[in-house]
């Protein structure tokens, strides 16, 4: 097995390495760590070697600077987790629309910030995906880069890669949030959920194999302050959403006043950055031998999602509770939309499961499905007309002129990271306002 982590300096890579090291199926894999930043590449290489030695794994580690170097080795699996100046640009994605009065909760995956994010990341990932295509178009490619379903849509529709899957830890985070409410360990919770990434509906919920919805209902009645937006949706539609208020809130026009201040905007961006730094601090301590093996084991509650799927493809069948794939009747949304559904994974492949949802729960998802298509295609094609349409469809855009002015400003601010656009495209957005 040849497994490449592209953007290996990402916070996802150490968990992937740990999962490989502790897996009977994967522990002898050849692992390629592709990272353009020299310091991060050296760090993750040392970390990989430490993890291999600590857990007595037989995997071989090869550090690489560019994805093109993989051609020398070949590959079977690739994990893409890349960004450019993530936090600096994320702040702009939130602040610029906010100055125009657009109350987007996070500005990462939805709203105008999510659109600007899409325009930046899609060409970055497409460049990598095309290099993988030249090496092995049958390789399984897993995408962690946000906005994950939009990026996945672009790779599926603008390359010849045949096995592309978007992955996210959101469903695991939902378990962690529900565990204290239900007074159980998060590993005892299972659910069937479907929808779009960062906005799914939990169709069935179990604790130790028993229906846990009655238990959840009682727990929520005792804690009305717990996730006000999710509770509102649950009372209205009868299904609890996932992963949490601020992620769901990116796609809803009425979310802003319901999401607590500490979970939105710049406070959330800073918290996310701080949490990443804390994880890296722990990893540095582990590298120095100051975090023992048993403590590292306790820190990792769930296997890496990508490597969990690879285990299923290479070994015994397993259920993957959330995977992002193009819709083929798995949910009542347009064909080809990248949807998040459960799937059975085995050496025969990934077999998504059909999940039926009440029709009214699908309405906000249908709007986002169209925005997903327009934003992905606009980013891949450099099509500014599709970008304008995506702006005007977005539920968080309360005013057309404000939305278009904000989008023009966002494109100007990020133009150095938008190779598919130029100043003339920004003028197209501005002319739409004047007209």
Tab-separated table of C-alpha atoms in Angstrom:
chain	number	residue	atom	x	y	z
A	1	UNK	CA	0.000	0.000	0.000
A	2	UNK	CA	1.288	3.432	-0.968
A	3	UNK	CA	-0.386	6.246	0.981
A	4	UNK	CA	0.391	9.919	0.373
A	5	UNK	CA	-0.516	12.748	2.742
A	6	UNK	CA	-0.481	15.929	0.648
A	7	UNK	CA	-0.362	18.986	2.870
A	8	UNK	CA	1.239	16.720	5.451
A	9	UNK	CA	1.729	19.617	7.861
A	10	UNK	CA	-2.032	19.530	8.449
A	11	UNK	CA	-3.459	18.659	11.848
A	12	UNK	CA	-5.130	15.615	10.239
A	13	UNK	CA	-1.858	13.854	9.385
A	14	UNK	CA	-0.724	12.793	12.896
A	15	UNK	CA	-4.046	11.032	13.503
A	16	UNK	CA	-3.710	9.324	10.122
A	17	UNK	CA	-0.209	8.167	11.031
A	18	UNK	CA	-1.386	6.881	14.398
A	19	UNK	CA	-4.236	4.956	12.743
A	20	UNK	CA	-1.796	3.385	10.279
A	21	UNK	CA	0.616	2.467	13.064
A	22	UNK	CA	-2.048	0.766	15.200
A	23	UNK	CA	-3.793	-1.039	12.324
A	24	UNK	CA	-2.976	-4.642	11.475
A	25	UNK	CA	-4.087	-3.950	7.922
A	26	UNK	CA	-2.097	-0.761	7.312
A	27	UNK	CA	0.945	-0.870	9.578
A	28	UNK	CA	3.370	-1.917	6.825
A	29	UNK	CA	2.281	0.727	4.316
A	30	UNK	CA	4.650	2.988	2.430
A	31	UNK	CA	3.847	6.518	3.577
A	32	UNK	CA	4.719	9.672	1.619
A	33	UNK	CA	4.603	13.001	3.440
A	34	UNK	CA	4.208	15.782	0.874
A	35	UNK	CA	4.655	19.222	2.438
A	36	UNK	CA	5.903	22.366	0.737
A	37	UNK	CA	6.911	24.099	4.007
A	38	UNK	CA	10.371	22.877	5.054
A	39	UNK	CA	9.879	23.234	8.812
A	40	UNK	CA	6.533	21.472	8.801
A	41	UNK	CA	7.887	18.693	6.584
A	42	UNK	CA	10.795	18.061	8.954
A	43	UNK	CA	8.476	18.090	11.953
A	44	UNK	CA	5.874	15.689	10.554
A	45	UNK	CA	8.619	13.361	9.291
A	46	UNK	CA	10.168	13.176	12.770
A	47	UNK	CA	6.709	12.685	14.240
A	48	UNK	CA	5.945	9.840	11.806
A	49	UNK	CA	9.187	8.095	12.706
A	50	UNK	CA	8.460	8.531	16.426
A	51	UNK	CA	4.917	7.142	16.041
A	52	UNK	CA	6.229	4.171	14.039
A	53	UNK	CA	8.847	3.375	16.664
A	54	UNK	CA	6.517	3.902	19.649
A	55	UNK	CA	3.800	1.622	18.283
A	56	UNK	CA	6.204	-0.843	16.632
A	57	UNK	CA	4.774	-0.321	13.183
A	58	UNK	CA	6.550	-1.343	10.005
A	59	UNK	CA	5.539	1.550	7.785
A	60	UNK	CA	8.205	3.308	5.742
A	61	UNK	CA	8.271	7.127	5.651
A	62	UNK	CA	9.397	9.205	2.672
A	63	UNK	CA	9.229	13.025	2.912
A	64	UNK	CA	8.611	14.946	-0.321
A	65	UNK	CA	8.350	18.633	-1.104
A	66	UNK	CA	6.032	18.540	-4.145
A	67	UNK	CA	3.258	16.218	-5.302
A	68	UNK	CA	5.072	15.747	-8.641
A	69	UNK	CA	7.724	13.713	-6.816
A	70	UNK	CA	5.148	10.975	-6.199
A	71	UNK	CA	5.523	9.949	-9.839
A	72	UNK	CA	8.784	8.222	-8.899
A	73	UNK	CA	7.013	6.030	-6.330
A	74	UNK	CA	3.388	5.714	-7.463
A	75	UNK	CA	0.470	5.725	-5.058
A	76	UNK	CA	-2.743	3.912	-4.178
A	77	UNK	CA	-4.278	6.397	-1.732
A	78	UNK	CA	-3.930	10.152	-1.379
A	79	UNK	CA	-5.160	12.391	1.434
A	80	UNK	CA	-5.386	16.068	0.449
A	81	UNK	CA	-5.462	18.644	3.221
A	82	UNK	CA	-4.101	21.921	1.896
A	83	UNK	CA	-4.725	25.603	2.550
A	84	UNK	CA	-2.925	28.861	1.913
A	85	UNK	CA	-2.627	31.383	4.759
A	86	UNK	CA	-5.706	29.876	6.335
A	87	UNK	CA	-6.331	32.125	9.331
A	88	UNK	CA	-5.270	35.423	7.781
A	89	UNK	CA	-7.599	34.892	4.841
A	90	UNK	CA	-10.407	33.401	6.945
A	91	UNK	CA	-10.476	36.625	8.985
A	92	UNK	CA	-10.959	38.607	5.772
A	93	UNK	CA	-13.693	36.174	4.678
A	94	UNK	CA	-15.579	36.999	7.861
A	95	UNK	CA	-14.755	40.689	8.304
A	96	UNK	CA	-15.418	41.994	4.785
A	97	UNK	CA	-19.025	40.725	4.449
A	98	UNK	CA	-19.679	41.729	8.066
A	99	UNK	CA	-18.712	45.334	7.254
A	100	UNK	CA	-21.411	45.265	4.598
A	101	UNK	CA	-23.999	44.127	7.137
A	102	UNK	CA	-24.033	40.460	6.122
A	103	UNK	CA	-24.397	38.394	9.288
A	104	UNK	CA	-22.638	35.165	8.358
A	105	UNK	CA	-21.842	33.007	11.371
A	106	UNK	CA	-18.371	31.762	10.383
A	107	UNK	CA	-17.566	32.672	6.778
A	108	UNK	CA	-15.685	29.408	6.268
A	109	UNK	CA	-17.899	27.014	4.322
A	110	UNK	CA	-21.118	28.934	3.719
A	111	UNK	CA	-22.084	32.533	3.065
A	112	UNK	CA	-19.874	34.889	1.066
A	113	UNK	CA	-16.824	33.901	3.094
A	114	UNK	CA	-17.394	30.279	2.120
A	115	UNK	CA	-17.717	31.363	-1.520
A	116	UNK	CA	-14.429	33.285	-1.403
A	117	UNK	CA	-12.846	30.276	0.318
A	118	UNK	CA	-14.108	28.034	-2.499
A	119	UNK	CA	-12.625	30.308	-5.171
A	120	UNK	CA	-9.191	30.030	-3.504
A	121	UNK	CA	-9.042	26.353	-2.596
A	122	UNK	CA	-10.564	24.779	-5.714
A	123	UNK	CA	-7.693	25.743	-8.096
A	124	UNK	CA	-5.143	24.759	-5.443
A	125	UNK	CA	-6.624	21.270	-5.012
A	126	UNK	CA	-7.339	20.798	-8.724
A	127	UNK	CA	-3.649	21.318	-9.459
A	128	UNK	CA	-2.747	18.552	-7.006
A	129	UNK	CA	-5.538	16.266	-8.223
A	130	UNK	CA	-4.347	16.530	-11.818
A	131	UNK	CA	-0.871	15.453	-10.758
A	132	UNK	CA	-2.404	12.436	-9.003
A	133	UNK	CA	-4.406	11.697	-12.144
A	134	UNK	CA	-1.169	11.562	-14.173
A	135	UNK	CA	0.288	9.050	-11.694
A	136	UNK	CA	-2.723	6.788	-11.060
A	137	UNK	CA	-6.237	7.828	-12.038
A	138	UNK	CA	-7.612	4.813	-10.126
A	139	UNK	CA	-6.088	5.965	-6.823
A	140	UNK	CA	-8.571	6.627	-4.037
A	141	UNK	CA	-8.409	10.326	-3.167
A	142	UNK	CA	-9.700	11.694	0.138
A	143	UNK	CA	-10.297	15.416	0.517
A	144	UNK	CA	-10.220	17.172	3.888
A	145	UNK	CA	-9.719	20.695	2.501
A	146	UNK	CA	-12.683	23.000	3.127
A	147	UNK	CA	-15.143	23.950	1.759
A	148	UNK	CA	-14.952	20.181	1.468
A	149	UNK	CA	-18.063	19.257	-0.587
A	150	UNK	CA	-17.451	22.077	-3.065
A	151	UNK	CA	-13.810	21.109	-3.491
A	152	UNK	CA	-14.818	17.451	-3.870
A	153	UNK	CA	-17.408	18.422	-6.504
A	154	UNK	CA	-14.728	20.252	-8.495
A	155	UNK	CA	-12.278	17.327	-8.402
A	156	UNK	CA	-15.014	14.904	-9.449
A	157	UNK	CA	-16.128	17.083	-12.360
A	158	UNK	CA	-12.869	18.616	-13.613
A	159	UNK	CA	-10.435	15.681	-13.452
A	160	UNK	CA	-10.503	12.066	-14.602
A	161	UNK	CA	-10.032	10.688	-11.091
A	162	UNK	CA	-12.559	7.916	-10.501
A	163	UNK	CA	-12.516	7.408	-6.731
A	164	UNK	CA	-12.849	10.739	-4.932
A	165	UNK	CA	-14.350	11.095	-1.449
A	166	UNK	CA	-14.853	14.121	0.771
A	167	UNK	CA	-14.269	13.479	4.460
A	168	UNK	CA	-15.026	15.406	7.626
A	169	UNK	CA	-14.852	14.789	11.365
A	170	UNK	CA	-18.106	16.678	12.004
A	171	UNK	CA	-20.121	13.550	12.795
A	172	UNK	CA	-17.541	12.556	15.420
A	173	UNK	CA	-17.667	16.030	16.928
A	174	UNK	CA	-21.466	15.734	17.158
A	175	UNK	CA	-21.013	12.544	19.182
A	176	UNK	CA	-18.614	14.346	21.519
A	177	UNK	CA	-21.167	17.126	22.079
A	178	UNK	CA	-24.081	14.763	22.674
A	179	UNK	CA	-22.182	12.424	25.009
A	180	UNK	CA	-22.403	14.650	28.144
A	181	UNK	CA	-26.103	15.284	27.464
A	182	UNK	CA	-26.823	11.576	27.165
A	183	UNK	CA	-24.376	10.749	29.988
A	184	UNK	CA	-22.465	8.168	27.968
A	185	UNK	CA	-19.082	7.776	26.349
A	186	UNK	CA	-19.122	9.218	22.818
A	187	UNK	CA	-17.962	5.860	21.453
A	188	UNK	CA	-21.265	4.351	22.590
A	189	UNK	CA	-23.238	6.669	20.280
A	190	UNK	CA	-24.144	5.745	16.717
A	191	UNK	CA	-26.433	7.460	14.260
A	192	UNK	CA	-27.679	7.511	10.707
A	193	UNK	CA	-27.497	11.021	9.297
A	194	UNK	CA	-27.747	12.456	5.808
A	195	UNK	CA	-27.696	15.785	4.017
A	196	UNK	CA	-24.827	18.031	3.023
A	197	UNK	CA	-21.507	18.323	4.793
A	198	UNK	CA	-21.859	20.520	7.904
A	199	UNK	CA	-25.646	20.299	7.596
A	200	UNK	CA	-27.067	16.816	8.030
A	201	UNK	CA	-30.181	15.525	9.780
A	202	UNK	CA	-29.897	12.661	12.272
A	203	UNK	CA	-32.504	10.184	11.069
A	204	UNK	CA	-31.784	7.542	13.720
A	205	UNK	CA	-29.871	7.838	16.992
A	206	UNK	CA	-28.697	4.952	19.175
A	207	UNK	CA	-26.838	4.461	22.442
A	208	UNK	CA	-25.561	0.917	22.881
A	209	UNK	CA	-27.957	-0.197	20.166
A	210	UNK	CA	-31.104	1.318	21.727
A	211	UNK	CA	-33.137	4.231	20.335
A	212	UNK	CA	-31.718	7.322	22.053
A	213	UNK	CA	-34.080	9.974	20.678
A	214	UNK	CA	-36.413	9.811	23.749
A	215	UNK	CA	-33.352	10.159	25.964
A	216	UNK	CA	-32.126	13.131	23.937
A	217	UNK	CA	-35.519	14.825	24.135
A	218	UNK	CA	-35.539	14.606	27.939
A	219	UNK	CA	-31.956	15.863	28.162
A	220	UNK	CA	-32.679	18.879	25.932
A	221	UNK	CA	-35.697	19.838	28.039
A	222	UNK	CA	-33.343	20.086	31.015
A	223	UNK	CA	-30.815	22.218	29.067
A	224	UNK	CA	-32.632	24.808	26.955
A	225	UNK	CA	-29.373	26.776	26.598
A	226	UNK	CA	-27.704	23.905	24.710
A	227	UNK	CA	-27.354	24.855	21.016
A	228	UNK	CA	-30.418	27.075	20.576
A	229	UNK	CA	-30.391	26.808	16.776
A	230	UNK	CA	-30.218	23.011	16.732
A	231	UNK	CA	-32.954	22.812	19.352
A	232	UNK	CA	-35.192	25.124	17.300
A	233	UNK	CA	-34.731	22.926	14.225
A	234	UNK	CA	-35.389	19.799	16.280
A	235	UNK	CA	-38.644	21.198	17.681
A	236	UNK	CA	-39.769	22.276	14.221
A	237	UNK	CA	-38.724	19.276	12.131
A	238	UNK	CA	-38.476	16.413	14.622
A	239	UNK	CA	-34.879	15.567	13.688
A	240	UNK	CA	-31.720	16.810	15.384
A	241	UNK	CA	-29.112	18.345	13.038
A	242	UNK	CA	-25.367	17.775	12.907
A	243	UNK	CA	-22.621	18.790	13.514
A	244	UNK	CA	-23.487	21.869	15.645
A	245	UNK	CA	-25.022	25.350	15.732
A	246	UNK	CA	-22.256	27.384	14.147
A	247	UNK	CA	-21.639	25.026	11.234
A	248	UNK	CA	-25.343	24.633	10.447
A	249	UNK	CA	-25.793	28.360	10.957
A	250	UNK	CA	-23.589	29.122	7.950
A	251	UNK	CA	-26.464	28.087	5.686
A	252	UNK	CA	-29.498	29.666	7.360
A	253	UNK	CA	-30.709	33.275	7.117
A	254	UNK	CA	-32.002	33.369	10.715
A	255	UNK	CA	-28.993	31.800	12.466
A	256	UNK	CA	-26.965	34.852	13.545
A	257	UNK	CA	-28.888	35.883	16.710
A	258	UNK	CA	-29.338	32.255	17.808
A	259	UNK	CA	-25.670	31.256	17.778
A	260	UNK	CA	-23.783	32.341	20.934
A	261	UNK	CA	-21.090	34.981	20.417
A	262	UNK	CA	-18.261	32.683	21.501
A	263	UNK	CA	-19.126	30.246	18.703
A	264	UNK	CA	-19.108	32.670	15.784
A	265	UNK	CA	-16.996	35.208	13.982
A	266	UNK	CA	-13.522	36.207	15.056
A	267	UNK	CA	-13.890	34.557	18.467
A	268	UNK	CA	-14.424	31.184	16.810
A	269	UNK	CA	-11.588	31.733	14.349
A	270	UNK	CA	-9.201	32.520	17.199
A	271	UNK	CA	-10.451	29.540	19.194
A	272	UNK	CA	-9.908	27.207	16.238
A	273	UNK	CA	-6.392	28.530	15.736
A	274	UNK	CA	-5.627	28.189	19.457
A	275	UNK	CA	-6.893	24.598	19.571
A	276	UNK	CA	-4.673	23.691	16.622
A	277	UNK	CA	-1.677	25.204	18.388
A	278	UNK	CA	-2.472	23.214	21.543
A	279	UNK	CA	-2.557	19.971	19.564
A	280	UNK	CA	0.785	20.803	17.955
A	281	UNK	CA	2.224	21.557	21.397
A	282	UNK	CA	1.122	18.109	22.589
A	283	UNK	CA	2.702	16.533	19.503
A	284	UNK	CA	5.982	18.352	20.162
A	285	UNK	CA	5.963	17.001	23.729
A	286	UNK	CA	5.280	13.499	22.397
A	287	UNK	CA	8.185	13.883	19.984
A	288	UNK	CA	10.439	14.761	22.933
A	289	UNK	CA	9.282	11.697	24.843
A	290	UNK	CA	7.326	13.710	27.423
A	291	UNK	CA	3.921	12.228	26.511
A	292	UNK	CA	3.904	8.476	27.139
A	293	UNK	CA	2.280	5.912	24.857
A	294	UNK	CA	-0.725	5.290	27.108
A	295	UNK	CA	-1.509	9.021	27.298
A	296	UNK	CA	-1.298	9.328	23.512
A	297	UNK	CA	-3.708	6.397	23.195
A	298	UNK	CA	-6.228	8.155	25.452
A	299	UNK	CA	-5.897	11.373	23.466
A	300	UNK	CA	-7.025	9.588	20.267
A	301	UNK	CA	-10.682	8.639	20.706
A	302	UNK	CA	-11.521	7.771	17.088
A	303	UNK	CA	-9.437	6.541	14.132
A	304	UNK	CA	-8.642	8.905	11.299
A	305	UNK	CA	-11.625	8.948	8.939
A	306	UNK	CA	-9.573	8.525	5.751
A	307	UNK	CA	-7.536	5.633	7.126
A	308	UNK	CA	-10.703	4.064	8.507
A	309	UNK	CA	-12.044	3.965	4.933
A	310	UNK	CA	-8.737	2.556	3.643
A	311	UNK	CA	-8.926	-0.209	6.260
A	312	UNK	CA	-12.359	-1.140	4.941
A	313	UNK	CA	-11.167	-1.131	1.327
A	314	UNK	CA	-8.175	-3.296	2.207
A	315	UNK	CA	-9.701	-5.605	4.833
A	316	UNK	CA	-12.994	-6.540	6.448
A	317	UNK	CA	-16.237	-4.706	5.638
A	318	UNK	CA	-17.133	-1.813	7.933
A	319	UNK	CA	-19.674	0.967	8.202
A	320	UNK	CA	-18.439	4.506	7.595
A	321	UNK	CA	-21.086	6.733	9.173
A	322	UNK	CA	-20.380	9.788	7.021
A	323	UNK	CA	-18.767	10.066	3.606
A	324	UNK	CA	-19.211	12.676	0.891
A	325	UNK	CA	-19.937	11.324	-2.574
A	326	UNK	CA	-21.873	12.400	-5.684
A	327	UNK	CA	-25.564	11.746	-5.228
A	328	UNK	CA	-26.981	8.795	-7.125
A	329	UNK	CA	-30.363	8.600	-5.477
A	330	UNK	CA	-28.936	8.208	-1.952
A	331	UNK	CA	-30.927	11.224	-0.787
A	332	UNK	CA	-33.684	13.269	-2.477
A	333	UNK	CA	-31.400	16.012	-3.760
A	334	UNK	CA	-30.228	16.720	-7.333
A	335	UNK	CA	-28.113	14.028	-8.997
A	336	UNK	CA	-24.409	14.770	-8.827
A	337	UNK	CA	-24.636	16.976	-5.730
A	338	UNK	CA	-21.929	15.975	-3.261
A	339	UNK	CA	-23.979	14.639	-0.351
A	340	UNK	CA	-22.977	13.263	3.041
A	341	UNK	CA	-24.429	9.820	3.782
A	342	UNK	CA	-23.355	6.602	5.512
A	343	UNK	CA	-21.694	3.888	3.446
A	344	UNK	CA	-20.511	0.313	3.719
A	345	UNK	CA	-16.847	-0.025	2.825
A	346	UNK	CA	-15.210	-3.297	1.772
A	347	UNK	CA	-12.648	-4.561	-0.740
A	348	UNK	CA	-15.528	-4.405	-3.247
A	349	UNK	CA	-15.628	-0.617	-2.844
A	350	UNK	CA	-17.664	2.133	-1.176
A	351	UNK	CA	-21.411	1.434	-1.198
A	352	UNK	CA	-23.417	4.476	-0.009
A	353	UNK	CA	-26.702	3.844	1.762
A	354	UNK	CA	-30.042	5.404	0.858
A	355	UNK	CA	-31.480	7.618	3.603
A	356	UNK	CA	-35.014	8.995	3.439
A	357	UNK	CA	-35.625	12.402	4.975
A	358	UNK	CA	-38.878	14.369	5.367
A	359	UNK	CA	-39.317	16.607	2.314
A	360	UNK	CA	-39.364	19.843	4.319
A	361	UNK	CA	-35.902	19.101	5.767
A	362	UNK	CA	-34.548	19.000	2.220
A	363	UNK	CA	-35.611	22.515	1.232
A	364	UNK	CA	-32.626	24.435	2.717
A	365	UNK	CA	-30.323	21.694	1.415
A	366	UNK	CA	-31.617	22.110	-2.144
A	367	UNK	CA	-30.656	25.789	-2.098
A	368	UNK	CA	-27.167	24.894	-0.870
A	369	UNK	CA	-26.886	22.135	-3.493
A	370	UNK	CA	-27.299	24.756	-6.203
A	371	UNK	CA	-24.811	27.093	-4.510
A	372	UNK	CA	-22.391	24.151	-4.288
A	373	UNK	CA	-22.641	23.615	-8.047
A	374	UNK	CA	-22.342	27.289	-8.997
A	375	UNK	CA	-19.469	28.076	-6.629
A	376	UNK	CA	-17.484	24.962	-7.599
A	377	UNK	CA	-17.985	25.494	-11.312
A	378	UNK	CA	-17.305	29.213	-11.002
A	379	UNK	CA	-14.052	28.478	-9.152
A	380	UNK	CA	-12.903	25.777	-11.572
A	381	UNK	CA	-13.836	27.646	-14.753
A	382	UNK	CA	-13.020	31.193	-13.649
A	383	UNK	CA	-16.649	31.978	-14.440
A	384	UNK	CA	-17.583	35.202	-12.673
A	385	UNK	CA	-21.220	35.031	-13.836
A	386	UNK	CA	-21.666	31.828	-11.822
A	387	UNK	CA	-20.064	33.533	-8.829
A	388	UNK	CA	-22.626	36.350	-9.059
A	389	UNK	CA	-25.484	33.835	-9.217
A	390	UNK	CA	-24.121	32.046	-6.130
A	391	UNK	CA	-24.047	35.360	-4.245
A	392	UNK	CA	-27.661	36.164	-5.082
A	393	UNK	CA	-28.868	32.670	-4.101
A	394	UNK	CA	-27.234	32.713	-0.684
A	395	UNK	CA	-29.747	32.881	2.225
A	396	UNK	CA	-27.422	34.965	4.400
A	397	UNK	CA	-27.256	37.734	1.774
A	398	UNK	CA	-30.026	40.016	3.020
A	399	UNK	CA	-29.419	42.724	0.404
A	400	UNK	CA	-28.311	42.207	-3.206
A	401	UNK	CA	-26.201	45.376	-3.438
A	402	UNK	CA	-24.462	44.674	-0.117
A	403	UNK	CA	-23.777	41.087	-1.180
A	404	UNK	CA	-22.273	42.011	-4.536
A	405	UNK	CA	-20.193	44.853	-3.078
A	406	UNK	CA	-18.864	42.497	-0.411
A	407	UNK	CA	-18.048	39.848	-3.029
A	408	UNK	CA	-16.198	42.364	-5.192
A	409	UNK	CA	-14.172	43.459	-2.164
A	410	UNK	CA	-13.426	39.845	-1.225
A	411	UNK	CA	-12.175	39.085	-4.720
A	412	UNK	CA	-9.946	42.172	-4.662
A	413	UNK	CA	-8.531	41.199	-1.267
A	414	UNK	CA	-7.725	37.651	-2.395
A	415	UNK	CA	-6.836	38.305	-6.034
A	416	UNK	CA	-3.253	37.098	-5.516
A	417	UNK	CA	-4.715	33.681	-4.582
A	418	UNK	CA	-7.233	33.581	-7.460
A	419	UNK	CA	-5.261	32.667	-10.594
A	420	UNK	CA	-8.486	32.054	-12.533
A	421	UNK	CA	-9.712	35.655	-12.081
A	422	UNK	CA	-8.387	39.146	-12.742
A	423	UNK	CA	-9.402	42.747	-12.062
A	424	UNK	CA	-11.757	42.630	-15.041
A	425	UNK	CA	-13.770	39.920	-13.291
A	426	UNK	CA	-14.061	42.087	-10.197
A	427	UNK	CA	-15.384	44.845	-12.452
A	428	UNK	CA	-18.047	42.443	-13.768
A	429	UNK	CA	-19.342	42.048	-10.196
A	430	UNK	CA	-19.263	45.804	-9.686
A	431	UNK	CA	-21.045	46.459	-13.003
A	432	UNK	CA	-23.804	44.086	-11.894
A	433	UNK	CA	-24.358	46.368	-8.898
A	434	UNK	CA	-24.462	49.548	-11.007
A	435	UNK	CA	-26.781	48.039	-13.584
